[in-house]
mmCIF file of C-alpha atoms and ligand atoms in Angstrom:
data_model
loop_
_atom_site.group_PDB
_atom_site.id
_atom_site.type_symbol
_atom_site.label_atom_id
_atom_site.label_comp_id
_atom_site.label_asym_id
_atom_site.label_seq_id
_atom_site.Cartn_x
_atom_site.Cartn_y
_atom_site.Cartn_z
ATOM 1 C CA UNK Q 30 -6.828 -31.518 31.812
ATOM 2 C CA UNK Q 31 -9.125 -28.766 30.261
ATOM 3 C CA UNK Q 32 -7.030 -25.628 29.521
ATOM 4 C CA UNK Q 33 -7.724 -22.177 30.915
ATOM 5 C CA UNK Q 34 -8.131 -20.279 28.352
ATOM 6 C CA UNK Q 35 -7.720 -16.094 28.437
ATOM 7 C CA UNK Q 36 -9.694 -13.692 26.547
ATOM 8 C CA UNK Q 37 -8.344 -9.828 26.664
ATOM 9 C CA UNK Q 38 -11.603 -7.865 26.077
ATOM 10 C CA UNK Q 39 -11.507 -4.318 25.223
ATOM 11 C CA UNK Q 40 -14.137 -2.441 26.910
ATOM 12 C CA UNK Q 41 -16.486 0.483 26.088
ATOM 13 C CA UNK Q 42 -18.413 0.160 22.725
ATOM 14 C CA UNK Q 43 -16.845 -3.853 21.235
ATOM 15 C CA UNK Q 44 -17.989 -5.520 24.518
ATOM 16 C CA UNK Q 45 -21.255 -5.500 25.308
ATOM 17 C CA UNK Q 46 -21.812 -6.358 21.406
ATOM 18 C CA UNK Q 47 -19.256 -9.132 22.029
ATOM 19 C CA UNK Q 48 -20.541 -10.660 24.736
ATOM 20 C CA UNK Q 49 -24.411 -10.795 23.230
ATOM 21 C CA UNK Q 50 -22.511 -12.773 20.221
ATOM 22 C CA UNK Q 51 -20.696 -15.168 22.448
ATOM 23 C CA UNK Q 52 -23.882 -15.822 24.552
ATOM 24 C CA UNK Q 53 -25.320 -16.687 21.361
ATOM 25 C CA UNK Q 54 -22.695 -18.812 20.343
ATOM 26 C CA UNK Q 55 -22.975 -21.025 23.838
ATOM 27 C CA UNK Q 56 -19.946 -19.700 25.445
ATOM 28 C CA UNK Q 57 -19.554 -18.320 28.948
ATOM 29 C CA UNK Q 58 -20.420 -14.808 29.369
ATOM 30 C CA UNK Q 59 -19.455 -13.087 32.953
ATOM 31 C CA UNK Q 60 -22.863 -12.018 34.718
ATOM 32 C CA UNK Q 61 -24.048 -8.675 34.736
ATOM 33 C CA UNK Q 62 -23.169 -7.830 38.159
ATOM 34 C CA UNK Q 63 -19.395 -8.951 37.350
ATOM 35 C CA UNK Q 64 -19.582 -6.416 34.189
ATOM 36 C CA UNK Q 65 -21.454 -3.401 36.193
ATOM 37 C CA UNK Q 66 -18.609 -4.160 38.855
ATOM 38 C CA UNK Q 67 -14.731 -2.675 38.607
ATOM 39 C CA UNK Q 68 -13.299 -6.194 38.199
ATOM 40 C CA UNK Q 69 -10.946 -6.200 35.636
ATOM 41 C CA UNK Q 70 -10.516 -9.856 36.251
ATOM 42 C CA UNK Q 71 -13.638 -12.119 35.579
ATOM 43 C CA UNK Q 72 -13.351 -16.110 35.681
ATOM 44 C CA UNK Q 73 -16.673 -18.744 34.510
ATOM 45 C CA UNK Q 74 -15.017 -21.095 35.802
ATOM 46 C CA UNK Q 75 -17.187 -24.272 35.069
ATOM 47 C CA UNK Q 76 -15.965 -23.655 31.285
ATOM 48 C CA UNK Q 77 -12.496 -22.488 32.019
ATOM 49 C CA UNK Q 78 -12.749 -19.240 30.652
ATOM 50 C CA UNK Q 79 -10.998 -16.049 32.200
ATOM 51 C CA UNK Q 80 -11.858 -12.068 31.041
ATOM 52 C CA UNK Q 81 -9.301 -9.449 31.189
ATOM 53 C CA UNK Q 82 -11.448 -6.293 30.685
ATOM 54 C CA UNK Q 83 -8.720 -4.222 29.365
ATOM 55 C CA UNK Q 84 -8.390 -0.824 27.278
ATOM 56 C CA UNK Q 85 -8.980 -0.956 23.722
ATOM 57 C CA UNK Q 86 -5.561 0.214 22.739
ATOM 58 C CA UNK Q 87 -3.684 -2.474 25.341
ATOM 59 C CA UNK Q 88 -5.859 -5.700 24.166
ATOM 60 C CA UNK Q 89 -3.011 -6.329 21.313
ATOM 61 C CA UNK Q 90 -0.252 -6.167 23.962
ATOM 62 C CA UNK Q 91 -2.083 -8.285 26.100
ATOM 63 C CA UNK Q 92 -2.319 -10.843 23.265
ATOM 64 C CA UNK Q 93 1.235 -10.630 21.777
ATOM 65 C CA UNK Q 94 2.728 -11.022 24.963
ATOM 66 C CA UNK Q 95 0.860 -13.898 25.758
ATOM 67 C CA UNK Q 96 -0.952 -13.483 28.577
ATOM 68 C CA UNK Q 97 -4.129 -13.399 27.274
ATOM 69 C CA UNK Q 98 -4.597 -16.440 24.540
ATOM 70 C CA UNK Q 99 -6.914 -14.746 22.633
ATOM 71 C CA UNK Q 100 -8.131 -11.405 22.354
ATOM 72 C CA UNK Q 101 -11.621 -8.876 21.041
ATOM 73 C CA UNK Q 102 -10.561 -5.595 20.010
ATOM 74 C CA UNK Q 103 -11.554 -3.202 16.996
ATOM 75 C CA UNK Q 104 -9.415 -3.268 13.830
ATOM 76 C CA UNK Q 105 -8.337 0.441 14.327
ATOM 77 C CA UNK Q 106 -6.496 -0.593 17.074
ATOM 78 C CA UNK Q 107 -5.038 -3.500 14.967
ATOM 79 C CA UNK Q 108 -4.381 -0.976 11.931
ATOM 80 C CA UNK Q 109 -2.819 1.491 14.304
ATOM 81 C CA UNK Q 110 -0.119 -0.690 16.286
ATOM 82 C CA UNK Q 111 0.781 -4.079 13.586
ATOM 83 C CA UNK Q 112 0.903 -6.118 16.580
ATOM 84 C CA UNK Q 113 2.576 -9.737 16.060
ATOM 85 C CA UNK Q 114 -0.697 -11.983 16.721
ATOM 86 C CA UNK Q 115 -3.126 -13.831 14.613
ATOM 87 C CA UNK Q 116 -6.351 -12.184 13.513
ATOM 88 C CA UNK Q 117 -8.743 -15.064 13.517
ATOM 89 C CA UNK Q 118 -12.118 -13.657 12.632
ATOM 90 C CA UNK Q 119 -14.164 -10.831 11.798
ATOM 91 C CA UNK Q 120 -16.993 -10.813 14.523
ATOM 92 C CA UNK Q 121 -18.834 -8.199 12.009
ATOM 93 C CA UNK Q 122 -19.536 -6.220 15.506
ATOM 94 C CA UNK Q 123 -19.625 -2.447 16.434
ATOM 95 C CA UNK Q 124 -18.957 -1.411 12.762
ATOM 96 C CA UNK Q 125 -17.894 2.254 12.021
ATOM 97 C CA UNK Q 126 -15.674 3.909 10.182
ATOM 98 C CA UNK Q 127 -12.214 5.669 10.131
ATOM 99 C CA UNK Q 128 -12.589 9.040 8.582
ATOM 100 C CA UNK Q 129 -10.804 12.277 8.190
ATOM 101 C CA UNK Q 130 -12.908 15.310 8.982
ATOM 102 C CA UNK Q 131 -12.581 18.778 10.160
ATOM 103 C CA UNK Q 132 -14.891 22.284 9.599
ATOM 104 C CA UNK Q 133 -17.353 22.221 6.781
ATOM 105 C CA UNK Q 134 -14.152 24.530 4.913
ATOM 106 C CA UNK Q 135 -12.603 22.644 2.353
ATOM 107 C CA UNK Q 136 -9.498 24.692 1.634
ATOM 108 C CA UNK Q 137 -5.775 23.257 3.837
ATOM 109 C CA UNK Q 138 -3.358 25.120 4.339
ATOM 110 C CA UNK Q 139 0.107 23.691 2.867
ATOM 111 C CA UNK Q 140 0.628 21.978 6.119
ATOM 112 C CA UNK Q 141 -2.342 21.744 7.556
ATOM 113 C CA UNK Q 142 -1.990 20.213 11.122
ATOM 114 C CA UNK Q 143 -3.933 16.764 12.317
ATOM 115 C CA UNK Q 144 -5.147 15.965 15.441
ATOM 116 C CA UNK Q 145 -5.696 11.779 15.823
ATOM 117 C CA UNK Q 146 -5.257 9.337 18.547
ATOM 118 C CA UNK Q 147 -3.987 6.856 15.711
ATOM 119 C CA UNK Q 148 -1.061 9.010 14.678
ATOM 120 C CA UNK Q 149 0.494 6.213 12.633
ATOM 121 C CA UNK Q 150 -2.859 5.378 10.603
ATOM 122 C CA UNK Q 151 -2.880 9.104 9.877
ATOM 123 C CA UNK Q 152 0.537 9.463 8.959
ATOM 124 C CA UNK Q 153 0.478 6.530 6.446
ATOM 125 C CA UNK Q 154 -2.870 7.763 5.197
ATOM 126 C CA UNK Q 155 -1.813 11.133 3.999
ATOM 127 C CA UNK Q 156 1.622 9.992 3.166
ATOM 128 C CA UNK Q 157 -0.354 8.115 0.349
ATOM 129 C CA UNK Q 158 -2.206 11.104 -0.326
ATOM 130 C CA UNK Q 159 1.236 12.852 -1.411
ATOM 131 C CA UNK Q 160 0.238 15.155 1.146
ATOM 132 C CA UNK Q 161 2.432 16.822 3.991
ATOM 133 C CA UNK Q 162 1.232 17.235 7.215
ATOM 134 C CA UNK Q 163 1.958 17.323 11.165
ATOM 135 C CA UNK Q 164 0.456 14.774 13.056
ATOM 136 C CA UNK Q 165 -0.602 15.825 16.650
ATOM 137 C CA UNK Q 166 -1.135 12.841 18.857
ATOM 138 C CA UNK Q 167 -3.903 13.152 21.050
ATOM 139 C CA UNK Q 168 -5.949 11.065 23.796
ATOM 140 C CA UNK Q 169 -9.511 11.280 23.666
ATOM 141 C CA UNK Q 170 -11.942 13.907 22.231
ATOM 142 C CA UNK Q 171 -10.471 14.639 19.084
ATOM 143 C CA UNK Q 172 -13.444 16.090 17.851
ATOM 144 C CA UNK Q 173 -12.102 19.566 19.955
ATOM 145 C CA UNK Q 174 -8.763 19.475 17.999
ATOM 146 C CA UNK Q 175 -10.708 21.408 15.051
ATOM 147 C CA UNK Q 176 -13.382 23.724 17.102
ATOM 148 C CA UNK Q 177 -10.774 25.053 18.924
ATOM 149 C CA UNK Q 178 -8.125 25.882 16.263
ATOM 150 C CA UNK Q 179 -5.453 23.568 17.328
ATOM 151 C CA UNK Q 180 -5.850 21.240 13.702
ATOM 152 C CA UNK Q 181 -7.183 21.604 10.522
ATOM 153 C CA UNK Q 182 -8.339 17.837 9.957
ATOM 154 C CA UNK Q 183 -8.537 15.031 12.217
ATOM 155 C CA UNK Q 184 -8.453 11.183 11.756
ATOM 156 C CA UNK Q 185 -10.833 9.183 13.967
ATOM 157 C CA UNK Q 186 -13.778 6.621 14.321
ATOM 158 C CA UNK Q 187 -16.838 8.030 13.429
ATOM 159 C CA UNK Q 188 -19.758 5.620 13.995
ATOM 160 C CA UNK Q 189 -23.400 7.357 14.447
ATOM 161 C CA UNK Q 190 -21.771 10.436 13.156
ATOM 162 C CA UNK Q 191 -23.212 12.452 16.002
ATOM 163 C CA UNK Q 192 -20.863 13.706 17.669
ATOM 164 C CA UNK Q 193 -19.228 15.159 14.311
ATOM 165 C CA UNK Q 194 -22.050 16.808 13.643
ATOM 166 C CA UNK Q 195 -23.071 18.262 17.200
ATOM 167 C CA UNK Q 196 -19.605 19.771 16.794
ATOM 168 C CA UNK Q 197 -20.393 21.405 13.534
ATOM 169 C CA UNK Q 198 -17.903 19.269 11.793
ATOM 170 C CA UNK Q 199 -17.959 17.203 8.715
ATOM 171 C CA UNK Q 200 -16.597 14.151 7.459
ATOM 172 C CA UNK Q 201 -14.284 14.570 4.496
ATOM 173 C CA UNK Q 202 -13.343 10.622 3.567
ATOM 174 C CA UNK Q 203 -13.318 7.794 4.723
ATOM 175 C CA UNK Q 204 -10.050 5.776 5.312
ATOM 176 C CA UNK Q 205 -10.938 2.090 6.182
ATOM 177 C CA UNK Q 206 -14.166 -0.036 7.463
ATOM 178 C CA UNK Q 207 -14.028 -1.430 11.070
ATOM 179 C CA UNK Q 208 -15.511 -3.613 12.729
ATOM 180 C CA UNK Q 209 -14.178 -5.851 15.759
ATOM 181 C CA UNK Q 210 -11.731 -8.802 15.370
ATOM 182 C CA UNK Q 211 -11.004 -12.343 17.157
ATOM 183 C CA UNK Q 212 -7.217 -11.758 17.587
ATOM 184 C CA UNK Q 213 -4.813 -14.826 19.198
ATOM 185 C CA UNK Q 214 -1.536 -15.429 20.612
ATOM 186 C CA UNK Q 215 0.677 -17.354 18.308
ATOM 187 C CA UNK Q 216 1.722 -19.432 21.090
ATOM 188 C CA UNK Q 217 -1.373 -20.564 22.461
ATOM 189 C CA UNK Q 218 -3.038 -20.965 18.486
ATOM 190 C CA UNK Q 219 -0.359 -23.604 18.623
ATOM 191 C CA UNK Q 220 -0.725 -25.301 21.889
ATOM 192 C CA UNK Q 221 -4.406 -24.464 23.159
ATOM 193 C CA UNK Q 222 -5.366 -24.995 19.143
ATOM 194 C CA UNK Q 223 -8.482 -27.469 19.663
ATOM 195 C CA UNK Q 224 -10.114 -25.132 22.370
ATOM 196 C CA UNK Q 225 -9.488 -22.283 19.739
ATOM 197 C CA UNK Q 226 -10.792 -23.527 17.103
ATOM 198 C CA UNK Q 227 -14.109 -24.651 18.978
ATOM 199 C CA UNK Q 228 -14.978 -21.229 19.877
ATOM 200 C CA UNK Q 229 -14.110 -19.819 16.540
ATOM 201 C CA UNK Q 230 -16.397 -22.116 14.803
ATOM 202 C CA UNK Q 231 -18.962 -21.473 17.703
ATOM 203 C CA UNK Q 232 -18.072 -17.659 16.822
ATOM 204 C CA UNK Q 233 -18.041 -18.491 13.190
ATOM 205 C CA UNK Q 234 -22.041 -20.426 12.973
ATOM 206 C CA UNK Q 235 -23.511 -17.469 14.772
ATOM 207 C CA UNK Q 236 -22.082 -14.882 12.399
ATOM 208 C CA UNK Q 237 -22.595 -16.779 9.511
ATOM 209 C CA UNK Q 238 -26.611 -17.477 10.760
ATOM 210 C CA UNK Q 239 -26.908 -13.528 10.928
ATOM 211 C CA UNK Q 240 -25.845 -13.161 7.327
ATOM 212 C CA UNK Q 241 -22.412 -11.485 8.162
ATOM 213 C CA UNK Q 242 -20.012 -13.853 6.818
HETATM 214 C C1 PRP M 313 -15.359 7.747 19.578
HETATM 215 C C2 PRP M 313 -14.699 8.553 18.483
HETATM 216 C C3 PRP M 313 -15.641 9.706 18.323
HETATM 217 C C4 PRP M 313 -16.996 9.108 18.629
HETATM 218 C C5 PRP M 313 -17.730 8.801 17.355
HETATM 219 O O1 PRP M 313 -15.003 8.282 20.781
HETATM 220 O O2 PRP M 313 -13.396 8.920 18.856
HETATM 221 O O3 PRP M 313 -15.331 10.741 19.223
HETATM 222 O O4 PRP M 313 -16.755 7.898 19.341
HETATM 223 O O5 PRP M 313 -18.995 8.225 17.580
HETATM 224 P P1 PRP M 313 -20.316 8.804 16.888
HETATM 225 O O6 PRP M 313 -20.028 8.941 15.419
HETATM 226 O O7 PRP M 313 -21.356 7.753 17.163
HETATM 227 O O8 PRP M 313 -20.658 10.110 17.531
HETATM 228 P P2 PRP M 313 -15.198 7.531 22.158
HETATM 229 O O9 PRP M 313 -16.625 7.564 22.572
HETATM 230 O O10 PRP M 313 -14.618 6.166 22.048
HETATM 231 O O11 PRP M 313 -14.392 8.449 23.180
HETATM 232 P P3 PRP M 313 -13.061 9.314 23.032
HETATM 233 O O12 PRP M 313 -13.315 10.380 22.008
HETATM 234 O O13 PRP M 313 -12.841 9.893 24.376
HETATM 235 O O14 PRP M 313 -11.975 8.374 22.617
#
């Protein structure tokens, strides 16, 4: 019997990247009208493959609790939450960067105030920077945070660096690299392993063709 096999995919800038690689790669893609559709469930069926279009931030919790076998999500949502799954593979997709910025001022207060929706990245970040500060935890448009005088700094992904600098804001450093991971279920790396591994290496010969591994 060929396993169904579930793939928690986070939506919004990983998946159309994701999909072109696995359509490279050979493996079932949903059809266009499925992904310009509200489905949040998508089946191929003749290859046994199920989609969970999911939020970025919930494609970990999908994974760990095992009902999605493998997962596509960025790593700043893997940094952020330490999630008990396997990262499999760097798919070398939808790279950008996690920066602190703020106004083009460089002086802090002593306890300057920092807006983030990855409160614990931010936290350890400026921990290690011997630097005290309060962490506000925000949702979406952190960029405001600063224009609008409720932080001094914020943490977040900056990738074209538009919309930093549209806002009249600058980046200050840069934390980590991201890009987007293969992430799996321990559970199913065990028992679904030879159907894993296929699409990894699928995965893997594409990326490696484009010069990215
Ligand atoms: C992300 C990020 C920045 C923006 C950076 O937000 O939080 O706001 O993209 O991209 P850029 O450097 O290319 O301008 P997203 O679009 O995911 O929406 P959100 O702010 O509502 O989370």
């Amino acid at each position: 019997m060929v396993h169904v096999l579930t793939i928690a995919m986070a939506k919004g800038r990983v998946m159309e990247e994701a999909f072109d690689l696995f359509q490279q790669a050979g493996l079932p893609v949903p059809k266009a009208d499925d992904l310009d559709s509200r489905k949040l469930v998508v089946s191929v069926p003749e290859n046994e493959l199920t989609f969970f279009l999911a939020k970025p931030m919930d494609v970990p919790t999908y994974v760990e609790y095992g009902v999605a076998d493998l997962g596509v999500v960025g790593k700043d949502v893997l940094m952020e939450q330490s999630r008990d799954v396997y990262e499999l593979l760097d798919l070398k997709i939808s790279p950008c960067r996690m920066s602190v910025a703020g106004k083009p001022d460089s002086t802090l207060s002593p306890h300057p105030k920092v807006a983030t929706k990855y409160p614990r990245i931010a936290e350890q970040y400026f921990k290690e920077q011997g630097q005290q500060v309060e962490i506000i935890s925000l949702h979406g448009s952190v960029e405001l945070a600063p224009i609008i005088g409720l932080a001094e700094r914020i943490v977040d992904i900056v990738s074209t660096g538009r919309t930093l600098k549209e806002n009249g804001l600058v980046e200050w450093c840069c934390i980590a690299d991201i890009t987007s991971r293969l992430i799996a279920n321990k559970g199913s790396y065990r028992l679904k392993n030879k159907r894993i591994q296929k699409i990894l290496g699928d995965l893997e010969r594409v990326i490696e063709k484009e010069g990215n591994l």
